[in-house]
Structure formats: C-alpha cells, structure tokens
CSV table of C-alpha atoms in Angstrom, one decimal:
chain,number,residue,atom,x,y,z
A,210,MET,CA,106.1,109.2,115.3
A,211,THR,CA,102.6,110.0,115.6
A,212,GLN,CA,102.8,112.5,118.2
A,213,ARG,CA,104.6,114.3,114.8
A,214,ARG,CA,101.5,114.0,113.8
A,215,TYR,CA,99.5,115.8,115.1
A,216,GLN,CA,101.6,119.0,116.3
A,217,TYR,CA,102.3,118.7,112.0
A,218,ILE,CA,98.8,118.6,111.6
A,219,ALA,CA,98.1,121.2,114.3
A,220,TYR,CA,100.1,123.4,112.6
A,221,ARG,CA,98.4,123.4,109.5
A,222,LEU,CA,95.0,123.6,111.6
A,223,PHE,CA,96.2,127.1,113.5
A,224,SER,CA,98.4,128.6,110.7
A,225,ASN,CA,95.3,128.7,108.4
A,226,THR,CA,92.4,129.3,111.5
A,227,ALA,CA,92.9,133.0,110.4
A,228,PHE,CA,89.5,135.5,112.4
A,229,PHE,CA,89.7,137.9,109.9
A,230,VAL,CA,89.4,136.3,106.3
A,231,PRO,CA,85.5,137.0,106.0
A,232,ILE,CA,85.5,140.3,107.0
A,233,LEU,CA,88.5,142.1,105.7
A,234,VAL,CA,87.4,143.5,102.3
A,235,LEU,CA,84.5,145.2,104.7
A,236,HIS,CA,87.3,146.1,107.0
A,237,ILE,CA,89.8,147.6,104.3
A,238,GLU,CA,86.5,149.1,102.8
A,239,SER,CA,85.5,151.4,106.6
A,240,LYS,CA,89.5,152.5,106.9
A,241,THR,CA,89.7,153.9,103.3
A,242,GLY,CA,85.9,154.7,102.8
A,243,SER,CA,85.9,154.4,99.0
A,244,PRO,CA,85.7,150.9,96.9
A,245,THR,CA,88.0,151.8,94.9
A,246,LEU,CA,90.9,152.1,97.3
A,247,ALA,CA,89.5,149.2,99.3
A,248,PHE,CA,90.5,146.7,95.7
A,249,ALA,CA,94.1,148.6,95.1
A,250,LEU,CA,95.0,147.3,98.4
A,251,ILE,CA,93.7,143.9,97.7
A,252,GLY,CA,95.4,143.9,94.1
A,253,ILE,CA,99.4,145.8,96.2
A,254,TYR,CA,98.2,141.9,97.9
A,255,GLY,CA,97.4,140.3,94.6
A,256,VAL,CA,101.1,141.7,93.3
A,257,SER,CA,103.2,141.0,96.6
A,258,VAL,CA,102.0,137.2,96.3
A,259,PHE,CA,104.4,137.5,93.6
A,260,ALA,CA,107.1,139.7,94.3
A,261,THR,CA,107.9,138.1,97.4
A,262,GLU,CA,107.5,134.0,95.4
A,263,ILE,CA,110.6,133.5,94.5
A,264,PRO,CA,112.7,135.5,97.1
A,265,THR,CA,111.1,133.9,100.2
A,266,GLY,CA,112.9,129.9,98.9
A,267,LEU,CA,115.9,131.8,99.7
A,268,ILE,CA,115.4,131.7,103.8
A,269,ALA,CA,114.4,128.0,103.7
A,270,ASP,CA,117.6,127.6,101.0
A,271,SER,CA,119.8,129.1,103.9
A,272,PHE,CA,118.7,128.4,106.8
A,273,GLY,CA,115.7,124.8,106.4
A,274,LEU,CA,112.7,125.0,105.7
A,275,ARG,CA,111.1,124.9,109.2
A,276,SER,CA,112.8,127.7,110.2
A,277,ALA,CA,111.1,130.1,106.3
A,278,LEU,CA,107.6,128.2,108.5
A,279,VAL,CA,108.8,130.1,111.9
A,280,VAL,CA,109.7,133.3,110.1
A,281,GLY,CA,106.4,133.1,108.1
A,282,SER,CA,103.8,132.3,110.9
A,283,LEU,CA,105.0,134.9,113.3
A,284,LEU,CA,105.0,137.2,110.7
A,285,SER,CA,101.4,136.2,109.5
A,286,ALA,CA,101.0,137.2,113.6
A,287,ILE,CA,102.8,140.9,112.6
A,288,ALA,CA,100.6,141.3,109.4
A,289,ALA,CA,97.3,141.0,111.6
A,290,CYS,CA,98.1,143.0,114.3
A,291,LEU,CA,98.9,146.1,112.0
A,292,LEU,CA,95.7,145.1,109.6
A,293,GLY,CA,93.9,145.3,112.5
A,294,THR,CA,95.4,148.7,113.8
A,295,ALA,CA,95.2,151.2,110.9
A,296,THR,CA,94.5,153.7,110.2
A,297,SER,CA,95.9,155.3,106.5
A,298,PHE,CA,95.8,153.5,103.4
A,299,GLY,CA,99.5,153.4,103.2
A,300,ALA,CA,99.5,151.6,106.8
A,301,LEU,CA,96.7,148.8,105.5
A,302,ALA,CA,99.2,148.5,102.6
A,303,ILE,CA,102.1,147.6,104.5
A,304,GLY,CA,100.1,145.1,106.4
A,305,GLN,CA,99.2,143.7,102.9
A,306,ILE,CA,102.4,143.2,102.1
A,307,ALA,CA,103.2,141.5,105.5
A,308,LEU,CA,100.4,139.7,104.9
A,309,ALA,CA,101.7,138.2,101.7
A,310,THR,CA,105.2,137.1,102.6
A,311,ALA,CA,104.3,135.2,104.9
A,312,LEU,CA,101.9,133.5,103.2
A,313,SER,CA,104.2,132.7,100.0
A,314,LEU,CA,107.4,131.8,103.8
A,315,GLN,CA,104.5,129.0,104.2
A,316,SER,CA,103.0,128.2,100.4
A,317,GLY,CA,105.3,125.1,98.9
A,318,ALA,CA,107.5,125.4,102.1
A,319,ASP,CA,104.4,123.2,103.9
A,320,SER,CA,104.7,120.5,101.7
A,321,ALA,CA,108.4,119.5,101.8
A,322,TYR,CA,108.6,120.0,105.3
A,323,LEU,CA,106.1,117.6,105.5
A,324,PHE,CA,107.7,115.4,103.0
A,325,ALA,CA,110.6,115.9,104.6
A,326,LEU,CA,109.2,114.7,108.0
A,327,PHE,CA,107.5,111.8,106.5
A,328,PRO,CA,109.5,110.1,103.2
A,329,ASP,CA,106.9,107.2,103.0
A,330,ASN,CA,104.8,107.9,100.0
A,331,LYS,CA,101.8,106.7,101.5
A,332,LEU,CA,101.6,108.0,104.7
A,333,TYR,CA,102.8,111.2,103.0
A,334,GLU,CA,100.2,111.5,101.1
A,335,SER,CA,97.8,110.1,103.3
A,336,LEU,CA,98.8,112.8,106.1
A,337,GLU,CA,98.7,115.7,102.7
A,338,GLY,CA,95.5,114.8,102.6
A,339,SER,CA,94.7,115.4,106.2
A,340,SER,CA,96.6,118.8,106.6
A,341,THR,CA,95.3,119.7,104.0
A,342,SER,CA,91.0,118.9,105.0
A,343,ALA,CA,92.7,120.3,108.4
A,344,LYS,CA,94.0,123.7,107.4
A,345,TYR,CA,89.6,124.6,105.5
A,346,VAL,CA,87.8,123.8,109.3
A,347,GLY,CA,90.6,125.9,110.5
A,348,LEU,CA,89.4,128.9,108.1
A,349,PHE,CA,85.9,127.4,108.7
A,350,ILE,CA,86.3,127.8,112.6
A,351,SER,CA,87.6,131.2,112.0
A,352,SER,CA,85.0,132.4,110.0
A,353,VAL,CA,82.7,131.7,111.8
A,354,ALA,CA,83.8,133.3,114.9
A,355,GLY,CA,85.8,136.1,113.5
A,356,SER,CA,82.4,137.0,111.4
A,357,VAL,CA,80.8,137.6,115.2
A,358,LEU,CA,83.2,138.9,116.7
A,359,TYR,CA,83.8,141.7,114.8
A,360,VAL,CA,80.1,142.8,115.1
A,361,LEU,CA,80.9,142.5,119.0
A,362,ASP,CA,84.1,144.4,119.0
A,363,PRO,CA,86.0,145.7,114.9
A,364,ARG,CA,89.7,144.4,116.5
A,365,LEU,CA,89.4,141.2,117.6
A,366,PRO,CA,89.2,138.7,114.5
A,367,PHE,CA,92.6,140.3,114.3
A,368,VAL,CA,93.5,139.4,117.6
A,369,LEU,CA,92.5,136.6,117.6
A,370,SER,CA,94.0,135.6,114.5
A,371,ALA,CA,98.0,137.2,115.4
A,372,LEU,CA,97.6,134.3,118.5
A,373,ALA,CA,96.2,130.8,116.6
A,374,SER,CA,99.7,132.5,114.4
A,375,LEU,CA,101.8,132.1,117.6
A,376,LEU,CA,100.2,128.8,118.6
A,377,ALA,CA,101.8,127.8,114.7
A,378,VAL,CA,105.1,129.0,115.8
A,379,ALA,CA,104.7,126.9,118.8
A,380,CYS,CA,103.4,123.6,117.1
A,381,LEU,CA,106.7,124.2,114.8
A,382,VAL,CA,109.0,125.0,117.7
A,383,LYS,CA,108.1,121.3,118.9
A,384,LEU,CA,109.2,119.0,115.3
A,385,PRO,CA,112.7,118.8,114.2
A,386,VAL,CA,114.3,120.7,111.6
A,387,ALA,CA,114.3,119.2,108.4
A,388,ASN,CA,117.6,117.6,107.7
A,389,SER,CA,119.8,118.9,104.6
A,390,LEU,CA,118.1,117.3,101.7
A,391,GLU,CA,115.4,118.1,102.7
A,392,ARG,CA,116.2,121.7,102.8
A,393,ILE,CA,116.3,122.5,98.3
A,394,ASP,CA,112.7,121.0,97.7
A,395,LYS,CA,111.4,125.2,98.3
A,396,GLY,CA,114.6,126.3,96.8
A,397,HIS,CA,113.8,128.5,94.0
A,398,PHE,CA,116.9,130.7,93.9
A,399,LYS,CA,119.4,127.7,93.2
A,400,VAL,CA,117.2,127.3,90.2
A,401,THR,CA,118.0,128.8,87.6
A,402,PHE,CA,115.5,129.2,84.1
A,403,ARG,CA,117.9,126.9,81.8
A,404,GLN,CA,118.3,124.6,84.7
A,405,ALA,CA,114.2,123.9,84.9
A,406,THR,CA,113.8,123.8,81.6
A,407,ALA,CA,116.0,121.1,80.9
A,408,GLN,CA,114.6,119.3,84.2
A,409,LEU,CA,111.6,119.2,83.8
A,410,GLN,CA,111.0,118.2,80.6
A,411,SER,CA,110.4,114.6,81.8
A,412,SER,CA,107.6,116.4,83.6
A,413,HIS,CA,106.2,117.7,80.6
A,414,SER,CA,102.7,115.8,81.3
A,415,LEU,CA,102.4,117.8,85.3
A,416,LEU,CA,103.0,121.0,83.5
A,417,LEU,CA,99.7,121.4,80.8
A,418,LEU,CA,97.5,119.8,83.9
A,419,LEU,CA,99.1,123.4,86.4
A,420,PHE,CA,99.6,125.2,83.4
A,421,PHE,CA,95.3,124.0,82.8
A,422,ALA,CA,94.7,124.5,86.4
A,423,ALA,CA,96.5,128.5,86.2
A,424,LEU,CA,93.9,129.3,83.5
A,425,SER,CA,91.0,128.0,85.2
A,426,LEU,CA,91.4,129.4,88.5
A,427,ALA,CA,92.4,131.9,87.1
A,428,ALA,CA,89.5,133.1,85.8
A,429,LEU,CA,87.6,131.5,89.0
A,430,SER,CA,89.3,133.4,91.7
A,431,SER,CA,87.2,137.1,90.1
A,432,ILE,CA,84.3,135.9,89.5
A,433,TYR,CA,86.2,135.1,93.4
A,434,TRP,CA,86.9,137.7,94.6
A,435,SER,CA,84.8,140.4,92.8
A,436,TYR,CA,82.0,138.6,94.3
A,437,GLN,CA,82.9,139.4,97.3
A,438,PHE,CA,82.9,143.0,97.0
A,439,TYR,CA,79.0,142.5,95.1
A,440,LEU,CA,77.7,141.0,99.0
A,441,GLU,CA,79.3,143.7,100.0
A,442,SER,CA,76.9,146.6,97.7
A,443,ILE,CA,73.7,144.5,98.9
A,444,GLY,CA,75.0,145.5,102.2
A,445,VAL,CA,75.2,141.2,103.0
A,446,ARG,CA,75.7,142.1,107.4
A,447,PRO,CA,78.7,140.1,108.1
A,448,GLU,CA,77.7,137.2,110.2
A,449,LEU,CA,76.0,136.3,107.3
A,450,PHE,CA,79.2,137.9,104.6
A,451,GLY,CA,81.3,135.1,107.4
A,452,THR,CA,78.4,132.1,107.1
A,453,ILE,CA,78.7,132.3,103.5
A,454,PHE,CA,82.1,131.9,103.7
A,455,ALA,CA,82.5,129.5,106.3
A,456,MET,CA,80.6,127.6,104.4
A,457,ALA,CA,82.7,127.7,100.9
A,458,PHE,CA,86.1,126.7,103.2
A,459,LEU,CA,84.2,123.6,105.2
A,460,ALA,CA,82.9,122.9,101.1
A,461,SER,CA,87.5,122.8,101.0
A,462,SER,CA,87.9,120.5,103.2
A,463,VAL,CA,85.2,118.6,101.7
A,464,GLY,CA,87.1,118.3,98.8
A,465,ALA,CA,90.0,117.3,99.9
A,466,ALA,CA,88.7,114.1,102.1
A,467,VAL,CA,86.6,113.8,99.0
A,468,ALA,CA,90.6,113.9,96.6
A,469,LYS,CA,92.0,112.1,98.4
A,470,LYS,CA,89.3,109.1,99.0
A,471,VAL,CA,89.0,109.5,94.5
A,472,ASN,CA,92.7,109.8,94.8
A,473,GLN,CA,92.7,106.0,96.6
A,474,THR,CA,90.6,104.2,93.9
A,475,PHE,CA,91.7,105.8,90.7
A,476,GLY,CA,94.7,107.2,90.8
A,477,TYR,CA,95.9,111.5,91.4
A,478,ARG,CA,96.1,111.5,87.2
A,479,LYS,CA,92.5,111.1,86.7
A,480,THR,CA,91.7,112.6,90.7
A,481,PHE,CA,92.9,115.6,88.9
A,482,ALA,CA,91.7,115.3,85.6
A,483,ALA,CA,88.5,115.2,86.7
A,484,LEU,CA,89.2,118.5,87.7
A,485,GLY,CA,88.6,119.4,84.4
A,486,ILE,CA,84.6,118.7,84.6
A,487,LEU,CA,84.0,120.3,88.3
A,488,ILE,CA,85.7,123.8,86.3
A,489,GLY,CA,83.1,123.0,82.9
A,490,THR,CA,80.7,122.8,85.5
A,491,VAL,CA,81.5,125.6,87.1
A,492,ALA,CA,81.5,127.6,84.3
A,493,VAL,CA,78.7,125.8,82.8
A,494,LEU,CA,76.4,127.7,86.3
A,495,MET,CA,78.3,131.6,85.8
A,496,GLY,CA,74.9,132.0,84.4
A,497,PHE,CA,72.9,131.7,86.8
A,498,VAL,CA,75.2,135.0,88.8
A,499,ARG,CA,72.3,137.8,88.6
A,500,SER,CA,69.8,135.6,89.3
A,501,GLY,CA,71.0,134.5,93.2
A,502,PHE,CA,72.6,131.6,92.3
A,503,GLY,CA,76.4,133.2,93.2
A,504,ALA,CA,75.9,133.2,96.6
A,505,PHE,CA,77.5,129.3,95.5
A,506,PHE,CA,80.2,130.1,93.8
A,507,PRO,CA,82.7,130.9,97.1
A,508,ILE,CA,81.6,127.5,98.3
A,509,ILE,CA,82.3,125.8,94.4
A,510,THR,CA,85.2,127.5,93.8
A,511,GLN,CA,86.6,126.2,97.5
A,512,SER,CA,86.0,122.7,96.4
A,513,ILE,CA,87.7,123.4,93.4
A,514,SER,CA,90.3,124.1,95.4
A,515,GLY,CA,90.4,122.4,98.5
A,516,TYR,CA,89.8,119.6,95.8
A,517,MET,CA,92.9,120.3,93.7
A,518,SER,CA,95.4,121.2,96.5
A,519,PRO,CA,96.6,117.7,98.1
A,520,THR,CA,96.1,116.1,94.7
A,521,LEU,CA,98.4,118.5,92.8
A,522,ARG,CA,101.0,118.2,95.8
A,523,ILE,CA,101.2,114.4,95.8
A,524,LEU,CA,102.2,114.4,92.0
A,525,ILE,CA,104.2,116.8,92.5
A,526,GLN,CA,106.6,114.5,95.5
A,527,GLN,CA,105.9,112.0,93.2
A,528,GLU,CA,108.8,113.1,91.2
A,529,SER,CA,112.7,112.1,91.3
A,530,GLN,CA,114.2,114.9,90.9
A,531,PRO,CA,114.8,117.4,93.7
A,532,ARG,CA,115.6,119.9,91.4
A,533,THR,CA,112.1,119.0,89.6
A,534,ARG,CA,110.1,118.9,92.8
A,535,ALA,CA,111.9,122.3,93.7
A,536,THR,CA,109.9,124.4,90.5
A,537,LEU,CA,107.0,122.8,90.4
A,538,LEU,CA,106.3,123.2,94.2
A,539,SER,CA,107.6,126.9,92.8
A,540,LEU,CA,104.6,126.8,90.5
A,541,GLU,CA,102.1,125.1,92.9
A,542,SER,CA,102.7,127.6,95.0
A,543,MET,CA,101.8,129.9,92.7
A,544,LEU,CA,98.9,128.9,91.0
A,545,HIS,CA,97.8,129.0,94.3
A,546,ARG,CA,98.5,132.5,95.0
A,547,ILE,CA,96.8,133.0,92.3
A,548,PHE,CA,93.4,131.6,93.2
A,549,MET,CA,93.4,133.2,96.7
A,550,SER,CA,94.3,136.7,95.3
A,551,GLY,CA,92.1,137.6,92.0
A,552,THR,CA,92.0,141.3,91.8
A,553,VAL,CA,95.2,141.6,90.5
A,554,PHE,CA,94.2,140.5,87.7
C-alpha cells in the first residue's frame, strides 16, 4: 500500500515536470517571428483542449484509467519532441494539439485513478493534497532548470521534458489496473445531456460553485497568459522569466498544502467558499499591474489554482453516484484547462 502511494505521487511529479513551460512562449515566438502567430498557436492549444476533453474519456471507458494516463504521458513525450524540433507554424500547431490531447487524457483521469486505488475517503483526501503538491513541485523544479537550460541549448528543455514523461510511464506500469467499476469515473461518452441534468439536480450547490469558479478563473487566466507576453515584450531574460514562473508554481504547491490544512480544520465547502475572497483580493490588486505589481500576478493566480484543485476534486469524489462523479470530473477538468489556456478567450 505504501509503495503504491509513492509510485502514484512519483507519477504526478514526473508527469508535471515540463522543462519547456516557462520558455514556451519565447520559443514559439522565436520560431514564428511574430507575436500574432504565437498568440494563434496558444489559441490552437486552447481550442484543442476543449475539443479533446470529452473524446479522451472514451479511452478511459474502453481501456481503463491507467491506460488513459499511460497514453497521455507517452503523447506528452511526443508533443515535447515535436515542439522542440518544429520549425514551421504547421509543425508547431501539431505539437500544440498533441500537448492539449495529452493533458486532456490525464486531466480528471488522474484523480479518478487515485480514488480507484485508494477508495478510503480519508486516505484519498490526504493523497489528493500530497499529489497536487508534488505536481507543482515538479513544475517549480522544471521552471527553474528549464529557463537556464534554454539559454545553453533551446532543445534541452524539450528533451528533458520527454524523458520526464517516460519516467511517468514507468511509474504507471508498476501500478495496478483500476477495476471495471471505477473505469466509468472519467466516463464522458456514457453520460448524455439529459442523464447528466437529472443526475446533477442533487448536486446543484456544487455546480454553482463550479460555475462561479469557472467565470472567475477564466478572467484571471486571461491576465495570467497575457502577462507572459507582456514580460516577453519588455525584454525579460529567459532566466528571469523562468524564475517568475517557478515562484508561481511553488505558490501553487503552497496553496495546495494550505488548502489541505484548512480542509481538515473548517471543512471543504468553507474552504472552497474562501476561494471567493482570494479572487476578490486579486481583482482589487488588478489596478496595480501598470505600477510594477504585475510581476506578482502569475504567483497569485497559481496559488489560487493550487488551493482550488484538490479541494474541488475531493468534493466531487464525495458524490455517491459514479455517473455524477463522471460529469463533475469532466467539468472540473475543463475548468482547470480554462485556467491554463486563457488566451482562447
């Protein structure tokens, strides 16, 4: 049991060790030579996320949650290689689509698979927080290293990202396959709109929270991604660029740890309600972006994301009906992707 815990946490760590994250915008613009084309490519990524989020559930339904995660990790390695070697707009677009599909395969399925491995609620809740922290630690480490490696050789961050994805696969193959009952937790294809509406009537309060968070985080995501281009446009060096985003991902890990502690003390619904206060605070601080405070926006928005993610997934897994959990996991996955691909707006 203990070995399974460490193997799963290691999977979350390696699957989110993407050395190219802090320099992807710089890399894309250097290849296209145009900020407009760079925006278009990230827009393609955002659209691809929405287009692939539902179809990728078919793999989990048909072949199991672990299979979906393995395929997603392998596709992440392929996407990293494509993005690192591409020299044309078309090749970069294919890389972005592959990356979006890889993330969609793993988003939601990772939490459902964790619940299948550890169905005990208390153990699952603890591991959800720990694995979320591991995820952001991976992003923190890769952000620091990736920006420095990019200066040495622009291909290195992509090569190391591909290797990290393969290590994630190695961790997964040592874990057991989820049983057939738990496969449907990602089951997008098996939930019709009418069925989902009927099943979710008992979850209206959670849906309202999802709707509120989606609107708020969609607005914040536009700031988050737009600020990447703002930093790039004023000539920020890749090393500093990576440091800013490394601090942002570290803040996410801290946010997840804080959420875990607050959850244990005050309960999950109060914790999630407190998210509204954080979002309101960020909204007030928006006016300072032109005075130099804007450098803190990636840090603030990522800390909110880290705070939100484990809490929301734990709330979803408290639903008793597998179909209800399936639909809510789909919504949560899309919410997270909205946050990370705000330029589509």
